[in-house]
Coordinates of C-alpha atoms in Angstrom, one line a residue:
M9 CA 6.3 28.7 20.7
G10 CA 4.3 26.8 18.1
R11 CA 2.9 24.3 20.5
R12 CA 1.9 27.1 23.0
W13 CA 0.0 29.0 20.4
A14 CA -1.7 25.8 19.1
A15 CA -2.8 25.0 22.6
R16 CA -4.1 28.5 23.1
L17 CA -5.9 28.5 19.8
S18 CA -7.5 25.2 20.8
L19 CA -8.8 26.6 24.1
A20 CA -10.0 29.8 22.4
A21 CA -11.9 27.9 19.6
G22 CA -13.5 25.6 22.2
V23 CA -14.7 28.5 24.3
A24 CA -15.9 30.3 21.1
A25 CA -17.9 27.3 20.0
L26 CA -19.9 27.4 23.3
L27 CA -20.2 31.2 23.2
V28 CA -21.6 31.2 19.7
L29 CA -24.4 28.9 20.9
V30 CA -25.2 30.8 24.0
V31 CA -24.9 34.4 22.5
F32 CA -26.8 33.8 19.3
G33 CA -29.2 31.1 20.3
G34 CA -29.6 31.3 24.0
L35 CA -31.4 28.5 25.7
V36 CA -33.0 27.4 22.5
S37 CA -29.7 26.5 20.9
L38 CA -28.7 24.4 23.9
V39 CA -32.0 22.5 23.5
L40 CA -31.3 22.0 19.8
M41 CA -27.9 20.7 20.6
G42 CA -29.5 18.1 22.8
V43 CA -31.8 17.3 19.9
G44 CA -28.7 16.7 17.8
W45 CA -27.2 14.3 20.3
A46 CA -30.6 12.5 20.5
G47 CA -30.6 12.3 16.7
L48 CA -27.2 10.7 16.7
A49 CA -28.4 8.1 19.2
L50 CA -31.5 7.3 17.2
S51 CA -29.4 7.0 14.0
A52 CA -27.1 4.5 15.8
A53 CA -30.1 2.6 16.9
G54 CA -31.4 2.6 13.4
V55 CA -28.1 1.1 12.1
W56 CA -28.3 -1.6 14.8
W57 CA -31.9 -2.5 13.9
M58 CA -31.0 -2.5 10.2
L59 CA -28.1 -4.9 10.7
T60 CA -29.8 -7.3 13.1
H61 CA -33.2 -7.6 11.5
T62 CA -34.8 -8.4 8.1
G63 CA -38.1 -7.7 6.5
R64 CA -40.3 -4.9 7.8
I65 CA -38.1 -4.0 10.7
R66 CA -35.1 -3.5 8.4
V67 CA -37.2 -1.2 6.1
L68 CA -38.4 0.8 9.1
A69 CA -34.8 1.1 10.3
V70 CA -33.7 2.5 6.9
L71 CA -36.5 5.0 7.0
L72 CA -35.4 6.0 10.5
L73 CA -31.9 6.6 9.3
V74 CA -33.1 8.9 6.6
A75 CA -35.8 10.7 8.6
V76 CA -33.9 11.5 11.8
P77 CA -31.1 13.6 10.2
L78 CA -33.6 15.4 8.0
A79 CA -35.8 16.2 11.0
V80 CA -32.9 17.5 13.1
L81 CA -31.8 19.8 10.2
A82 CA -35.4 21.0 9.7
L83 CA -35.7 21.9 13.4
Y84 CA -32.5 23.8 13.3
A85 CA -33.6 25.7 10.1
A86 CA -37.1 26.4 11.5
A87 CA -35.5 27.9 14.6
G88 CA -33.3 30.0 12.4
L89 CA -30.2 28.6 14.1
L90 CA -28.8 26.2 11.4
W91 CA -26.0 28.7 10.8
V92 CA -25.2 29.0 14.5
V93 CA -24.9 25.2 14.9
L94 CA -22.7 24.9 11.8
V95 CA -20.4 27.7 13.0
S96 CA -20.2 26.2 16.4
L97 CA -19.3 22.8 15.0
G98 CA -16.7 24.4 12.8
L99 CA -15.1 26.1 15.8
W100 CA -15.2 22.8 17.7
A101 CA -13.5 21.0 14.9
L102 CA -10.8 23.7 14.8
A103 CA -10.4 23.4 18.6
V104 CA -9.8 19.6 18.3
F105 CA -7.4 20.0 15.3
A106 CA -5.3 22.7 17.1
G107 CA -5.3 20.7 20.4
R108 CA -4.0 17.6 18.7
A109 CA -1.4 19.6 16.8
A110 CA -0.3 21.0 20.2
L111 CA 0.1 17.5 21.6
V112 CA 1.9 16.0 18.6
E113 CA 5.3 16.1 20.2
D114 CA 3.9 13.9 23.0
A115 CA 3.1 11.2 20.4
P116 CA 5.4 8.1 20.3
P117 CA 8.7 8.8 18.5
A118 CA 9.3 7.3 15.0
M119 CA 10.8 3.9 14.8
P120 CA 14.6 4.0 14.8
E121 CA 16.4 3.6 11.4
H122 CA 19.6 1.6 10.9
P123 CA 22.2 1.9 8.1
A124 CA 21.8 -0.6 5.3
R125 CA 24.1 -1.6 2.5
R126 CA 22.9 -2.0 -1.1
P127 CA 21.8 -5.6 -1.8
E128 CA 23.7 -7.5 -4.4
R129 CA 21.0 -10.0 -5.4
P130 CA 17.6 -8.7 -4.6
F131 CA 14.6 -10.8 -5.5
L132 CA 11.1 -9.4 -6.0
I133 CA 7.7 -11.0 -6.5
M134 CA 5.0 -8.9 -8.2
N135 CA 1.3 -9.6 -8.5
P136 CA 0.0 -7.9 -11.7
R137 CA -3.6 -8.0 -10.4
S138 CA -3.0 -6.2 -7.2
G139 CA -4.3 -2.7 -6.8
G140 CA -6.0 -2.7 -10.2
G141 CA -2.9 -3.4 -12.1
K142 CA -0.3 -1.1 -10.4
V143 CA 2.6 -3.3 -11.4
T144 CA 1.9 -2.6 -15.1
K145 CA 0.8 1.0 -14.6
F146 CA 4.0 2.0 -12.9
R147 CA 6.3 -0.3 -14.8
L148 CA 7.5 -1.8 -11.6
A149 CA 9.1 -4.9 -13.1
E150 CA 11.1 -2.9 -15.6
R151 CA 12.2 -0.4 -13.1
A152 CA 13.3 -3.1 -10.6
R153 CA 15.2 -5.0 -13.2
A154 CA 17.1 -1.8 -14.2
L155 CA 18.2 -1.6 -10.5
G156 CA 19.6 -5.1 -10.7
A157 CA 16.8 -7.1 -9.1
E158 CA 15.5 -10.5 -10.2
V159 CA 11.8 -10.1 -10.7
V160 CA 9.1 -12.8 -10.9
V161 CA 5.7 -11.5 -12.2
L162 CA 3.0 -13.9 -11.1
D163 CA 0.8 -15.5 -13.7
P164 CA -2.8 -14.4 -13.1
D165 CA -4.2 -17.6 -14.6
R166 CA -2.0 -20.0 -12.7
P167 CA -1.8 -20.2 -8.9
Q168 CA 1.7 -20.1 -7.6
D169 CA 3.2 -20.6 -4.1
V170 CA 4.9 -17.3 -3.4
A171 CA 6.5 -18.6 -0.2
E172 CA 8.1 -21.4 -2.2
L173 CA 9.3 -19.0 -4.9
A174 CA 11.0 -16.9 -2.2
R175 CA 12.6 -20.0 -0.6
E176 CA 13.9 -21.1 -4.0
A177 CA 15.4 -17.6 -4.5
V178 CA 17.1 -17.8 -1.2
R179 CA 18.6 -21.2 -2.2
R180 CA 20.0 -19.5 -5.3
G181 CA 21.7 -16.8 -3.2
A182 CA 19.1 -13.9 -2.9
D183 CA 20.2 -11.4 -0.2
L184 CA 16.9 -9.5 -0.2
L185 CA 13.3 -10.4 -0.7
G186 CA 10.4 -8.1 -1.6
V187 CA 6.8 -8.1 -2.8
A188 CA 4.7 -5.8 -4.9
G189 CA 1.2 -6.9 -4.0
G190 CA -1.4 -7.1 -1.3
D191 CA -0.8 -7.5 2.4
G192 CA -1.6 -11.2 2.4
T193 CA 1.2 -11.8 -0.1
Q194 CA 3.5 -9.5 1.8
A195 CA 3.0 -11.6 4.9
L196 CA 3.8 -14.9 3.2
V197 CA 7.2 -13.7 1.9
A198 CA 8.0 -11.7 5.1
G199 CA 7.8 -15.0 6.9
V200 CA 10.5 -16.5 4.6
A201 CA 12.6 -13.4 5.0
V202 CA 12.5 -13.8 8.8
A203 CA 13.3 -17.5 8.6
H204 CA 16.5 -16.7 6.7
D205 CA 17.3 -13.3 8.4
L206 CA 17.1 -11.4 5.2
P207 CA 15.9 -7.8 4.6
F208 CA 12.4 -7.4 3.2
V209 CA 11.1 -4.7 0.8
V210 CA 7.5 -3.6 0.7
I211 CA 6.2 -2.1 -2.6
S212 CA 2.8 -0.5 -2.2
A213 CA 1.1 -2.1 -5.2
G214 CA -1.9 -3.5 -3.3
T215 CA -5.3 -2.0 -2.9
R216 CA -5.3 -0.7 0.7
N217 CA -1.6 -1.1 1.6
H218 CA -2.1 -0.9 5.4
F219 CA 1.4 -2.3 6.1
A220 CA 2.9 0.3 3.7
L221 CA 1.0 3.0 5.3
D222 CA 2.4 2.2 8.8
L223 CA 5.9 2.1 7.3
G224 CA 5.5 5.6 5.9
L225 CA 5.8 4.5 2.3
D226 CA 4.4 6.3 -0.7
R227 CA 1.0 4.6 -1.5
K228 CA 0.2 6.8 -4.5
N229 CA 3.4 6.0 -6.4
P230 CA 4.7 2.5 -5.6
A231 CA 7.7 3.1 -7.8
R232 CA 9.2 5.2 -5.1
C233 CA 9.4 2.2 -2.8
L234 CA 12.1 0.8 -5.2
E235 CA 14.5 3.5 -3.8
A236 CA 14.9 1.1 -0.9
L237 CA 17.2 -0.9 -3.2
T238 CA 19.6 1.9 -3.7
E239 CA 19.2 4.5 -0.9
G240 CA 17.6 2.4 1.9
V241 CA 17.6 2.3 5.6
E242 CA 16.4 -0.6 7.8
L243 CA 13.6 -0.8 10.3
R244 CA 13.3 -3.7 12.8
V245 CA 9.6 -4.4 13.1
D246 CA 7.5 -7.1 14.8
L247 CA 5.8 -9.9 12.9
G248 CA 2.6 -11.7 13.9
Y249 CA 2.1 -15.5 14.0
L250 CA -1.0 -17.7 14.4
R251 CA -0.5 -21.3 15.6
A252 CA -3.7 -23.3 15.1
G253 CA -4.9 -26.2 17.2
G254 CA -2.6 -28.4 19.3
P255 CA -1.5 -27.8 22.9
E256 CA -2.0 -24.2 24.2
E257 CA 1.5 -24.1 25.6
P258 CA 3.8 -26.0 23.3
E259 CA 7.1 -27.1 24.8
E260 CA 9.1 -26.2 21.8
P261 CA 9.0 -23.3 19.3
A262 CA 7.0 -24.0 16.1
E263 CA 8.9 -25.3 13.1
P264 CA 9.1 -22.8 10.1
G265 CA 6.0 -23.0 8.0
T266 CA 3.7 -24.5 10.7
E267 CA 2.4 -21.0 11.7
V268 CA 0.4 -18.5 9.7
V269 CA 2.1 -15.1 9.4
F270 CA 0.4 -11.7 9.5
V271 CA 1.8 -8.3 9.1
N272 CA -1.4 -6.4 10.0
S273 CA -4.1 -8.3 11.8
A274 CA -6.2 -11.5 12.2
S275 CA -9.9 -11.1 12.6
F276 CA -12.3 -13.6 14.2
G277 CA -16.1 -13.6 14.5
V278 CA -18.6 -11.7 12.3
Y279 CA -16.2 -10.4 9.6
A280 CA -14.3 -13.6 9.3
E281 CA -17.6 -15.5 9.0
V282 CA -18.9 -13.2 6.2
V283 CA -15.7 -13.3 4.1
Q284 CA -15.9 -17.1 4.1
S285 CA -19.1 -17.1 2.1
P286 CA -18.7 -18.0 -1.6
A287 CA -21.2 -15.2 -2.4
Y288 CA -19.1 -12.5 -0.7
R289 CA -16.8 -11.9 -3.7
D290 CA -19.6 -11.4 -6.1
D291 CA -22.0 -9.3 -4.0
K292 CA -20.4 -8.0 -0.8
V293 CA -23.3 -5.8 0.4
R294 CA -26.0 -8.3 -0.1
T295 CA -24.0 -11.1 1.6
I296 CA -23.3 -8.9 4.6
L297 CA -26.9 -7.9 5.0
E298 CA -28.1 -11.5 4.7
M299 CA -25.6 -13.0 7.2
L300 CA -25.3 -10.3 9.8
P301 CA -28.7 -10.7 11.6
D302 CA -27.9 -14.3 12.6
L303 CA -24.2 -13.6 13.3
L304 CA -24.8 -10.6 15.5
A305 CA -27.6 -12.4 17.4
Q306 CA -25.1 -15.3 17.7
E307 CA -27.7 -17.7 16.3
S308 CA -25.0 -18.9 13.8
G309 CA -21.3 -19.0 13.8
A310 CA -19.0 -20.1 16.6
R311 CA -19.1 -18.7 20.2
L312 CA -15.7 -17.3 20.9
S313 CA -13.6 -17.0 24.0
V314 CA -10.5 -14.8 24.0
R315 CA -7.7 -14.9 26.6
G316 CA -4.9 -12.5 26.8
D317 CA -3.0 -10.7 29.5
G318 CA -6.2 -9.3 31.0
P319 CA -9.8 -10.6 31.7
V320 CA -11.3 -13.2 29.4
L321 CA -13.6 -11.9 26.6
D322 CA -16.6 -14.1 26.6
A323 CA -18.7 -14.5 23.5
P324 CA -17.5 -11.3 21.6
Q325 CA -19.2 -10.9 18.2
A326 CA -16.0 -9.8 16.6
V327 CA -12.3 -9.8 17.6
L328 CA -9.4 -8.1 15.9
V329 CA -5.9 -9.1 16.9
S330 CA -3.3 -6.7 15.4
N331 CA 0.4 -6.7 15.0
N332 CA 0.9 -3.7 17.4
P333 CA -2.1 -1.7 18.5
Y334 CA -3.9 0.8 16.2
Q335 CA -4.3 4.3 17.3
R336 CA -6.8 4.8 20.1
G337 CA -10.3 5.4 18.8
D338 CA -9.3 4.0 15.4
S339 CA -8.9 0.3 16.2
A340 CA -10.9 -1.2 13.3
G341 CA -7.9 -1.1 11.0
L342 CA -9.2 2.0 9.2
G343 CA -6.3 4.2 10.5
R344 CA -2.7 3.5 11.3
R345 CA -0.4 2.1 13.9
E346 CA 2.1 4.6 15.3
R347 CA 4.8 1.9 15.8
L348 CA 5.4 -1.6 14.7
D349 CA 8.1 -2.4 17.2
T350 CA 6.3 -2.4 20.7
G351 CA 6.3 -6.1 21.0
E352 CA 2.6 -6.1 21.9
L353 CA -0.5 -7.3 20.1
G354 CA -3.4 -5.0 19.9
V355 CA -6.7 -6.6 20.9
L356 CA -10.2 -5.3 20.1
G357 CA -13.3 -7.1 21.1
V358 CA -16.8 -6.0 20.2
H359 CA -20.0 -7.2 21.8
V360 CA -23.1 -5.1 21.2
G361 CA -26.3 -6.6 22.4
S362 CA -28.8 -3.8 21.9
A363 CA -29.6 -0.6 20.1
A364 CA -28.8 1.3 23.3
E365 CA -25.3 -0.1 23.4
A366 CA -24.8 0.7 19.7
A367 CA -25.9 4.3 20.4
E368 CA -23.5 4.5 23.4
L369 CA -20.6 3.2 21.3
L370 CA -21.3 5.9 18.6
L371 CA -21.7 8.8 21.1
R372 CA -18.4 7.8 22.8
G373 CA -16.6 8.0 19.5
G374 CA -15.5 4.4 19.5
Q375 CA -13.7 4.7 22.8
Q376 CA -13.4 1.8 25.2
G377 CA -16.6 1.2 27.1
R378 CA -19.6 -1.0 27.2
G379 CA -19.7 -3.0 24.0
L380 CA -16.1 -2.5 23.1
T381 CA -12.9 -3.8 24.8
E382 CA -9.5 -2.4 23.7
T383 CA -6.3 -3.7 25.2
T384 CA -2.8 -5.0 24.5
A385 CA -1.3 -8.4 25.2
R386 CA 1.9 -10.4 24.6
E387 CA 0.0 -13.4 23.5
V388 CA -3.7 -14.1 22.8
V389 CA -5.6 -17.4 22.6
V390 CA -8.9 -17.5 20.7
D391 CA -11.0 -20.5 21.5
A392 CA -14.5 -21.5 20.4
D393 CA -17.2 -24.1 20.8
A394 CA -16.3 -25.4 17.4
P395 CA -13.3 -27.5 16.3
V396 CA -12.6 -25.1 13.3
I397 CA -13.3 -21.4 12.9
P398 CA -13.0 -18.9 10.1
V399 CA -10.2 -16.3 10.4
G400 CA -9.4 -13.3 8.2
V401 CA -5.7 -12.9 8.0
D402 CA -4.5 -9.7 6.3
G403 CA -7.6 -9.8 4.2
E404 CA -7.3 -13.5 3.3
A405 CA -10.0 -15.9 4.3
L406 CA -8.8 -19.0 6.2
T407 CA -10.2 -21.7 8.4
L408 CA -8.1 -22.9 11.4
P409 CA -8.5 -25.5 14.1
T410 CA -9.1 -24.2 17.6
P411 CA -7.6 -23.0 19.8
V412 CA -5.8 -20.3 17.8
R413 CA -2.7 -18.8 19.5
C414 CA -1.6 -15.3 18.4
R415 CA 1.9 -14.1 19.2
L416 CA 4.5 -11.6 18.0
A417 CA 8.1 -12.1 17.1
P418 CA 9.5 -8.8 18.4
G419 CA 11.9 -7.0 15.9
A420 CA 12.0 -10.2 13.8
L421 CA 11.4 -8.5 10.4
R422 CA 14.2 -6.4 8.8
V423 CA 12.3 -4.1 6.6
R424 CA 14.3 -2.1 4.0
V425 CA 12.6 1.3 3.2
P426 CA 13.7 4.4 1.3
R427 CA 15.6 6.9 3.4
H428 CA 13.0 9.6 2.4
R429 CA 9.4 8.5 2.9
P430 CA 6.4 10.9 2.5
G431 CA 4.4 9.1 5.2
V432 CA 6.9 9.4 8.0
R433 CA 5.4 11.7 10.6
L434 CA 4.5 11.9 14.2
G435 CA 0.8 11.1 14.4
A436 CA -1.3 13.4 16.5
P437 CA -2.4 11.7 19.8
P438 CA -6.0 11.5 21.0
M439 CA -7.4 14.8 22.2
D440 CA -6.9 15.5 25.9
W441 CA -8.3 18.8 27.1
R442 CA -6.6 18.7 30.4
R443 CA -3.2 18.3 28.8
V444 CA -3.9 21.0 26.2
R445 CA -4.9 23.4 29.0
R446 CA -1.9 22.5 31.1
L447 CA 0.4 22.9 28.0
A448 CA -1.0 26.4 27.2
L449 CA -0.8 27.7 30.8
T450 CA 2.5 26.1 31.7
M451 CA 4.3 27.3 28.5
G452 CA 2.8 30.7 29.0
R453 CA 4.2 31.0 32.5
A454 CA 7.6 29.7 31.2
A455 CA 7.7 32.3 28.4
A456 CA 7.1 35.0 31.1
G457 CA 10.0 33.5 33.2
R458 CA 7.7 32.2 35.9
G459 CA 8.1 28.4 35.5
P460 CA 9.7 25.6 33.6
A461 CA 8.7 24.8 30.1

């Protein structure tokens, strides 16, 4: 019943959004909506010109970005239709929200949980600098020790090999490994856990905590992640690996420690080039604006070639290879992955060559099309016209010999998580008007006894 009414609400709100424009604005409102779309396209073009040029053209692009939205709003206000447009947009947003809610049961099911016994000798590594000091703020070390865990708090002033710390703990008999820190540190210790077939605990003490997000963990209160030590269940998730240089089809599996592990993604191209700059840490915005024009025009940086299960991506400006695909329309790593156990890499390639392509990409809402390629693959090979390329691996800047092979180890990582997690939910799938209409009408007929549900 709830899905039927959500679908009906979606259709009603969508029709109402159009009727408000026609009834209260007539033909003028439709013209102004076209002006709005043109404004979006010009704004996207302005962003492209700002990123790909310097000097006067960049200044003009910034002025365009400011002037276009103000001009569009002024036209709406002058015509006395600003309120009409805002109401119509609000109804349209309600239609999309209700439609996605109606389709939520069609989203991929949650990852299966397996029973897990309480560990006897858990070992946790904690980075006191991660997340602005969450380890100290939430007293994570003290709480973990009270639960029987051995805890090593890293020394901020002395670099330490966290993978070796984990291996040493295994040699002493640790039966669980865990990390309170960023995703890059999580990946290093996760690789050790997989090599020894031990469960792994993620404590969301980093800044962004993308891996914790997709596991459904509490990112606001990392102390709740420690419940995995006492009332935990186990998820079997995939783990990503990068093998740099050497033969593209090795005859034997790589030895432990010869591959780079990633829990989220590996990025190549523009972003990876920028984060390599020594100036990036001190002034991110200025460094990006200085480097992007040459990188986007491909006058600097390596020319990439990406081979997966589909067509070759030739000379993309940026490539993101992720441990399982991100939600459609949110592939830049800003959202979440519905599952971490599909056994497939997500592949996103971007090549925008003009302001028109940038505008098209914006108007399509980041969906696949000209300028953007989104696919999945079992294995991906990233090659280049350079012997070494920069790679961003879970937020860490590396340089690796080419070609770089990306693969997944399906179900290799045993992640121990709390039984009750605030982030576990079925994510709403992308909006599909035909499915919403079919759902509303079919379930309506079923309720009246005229057809199957």
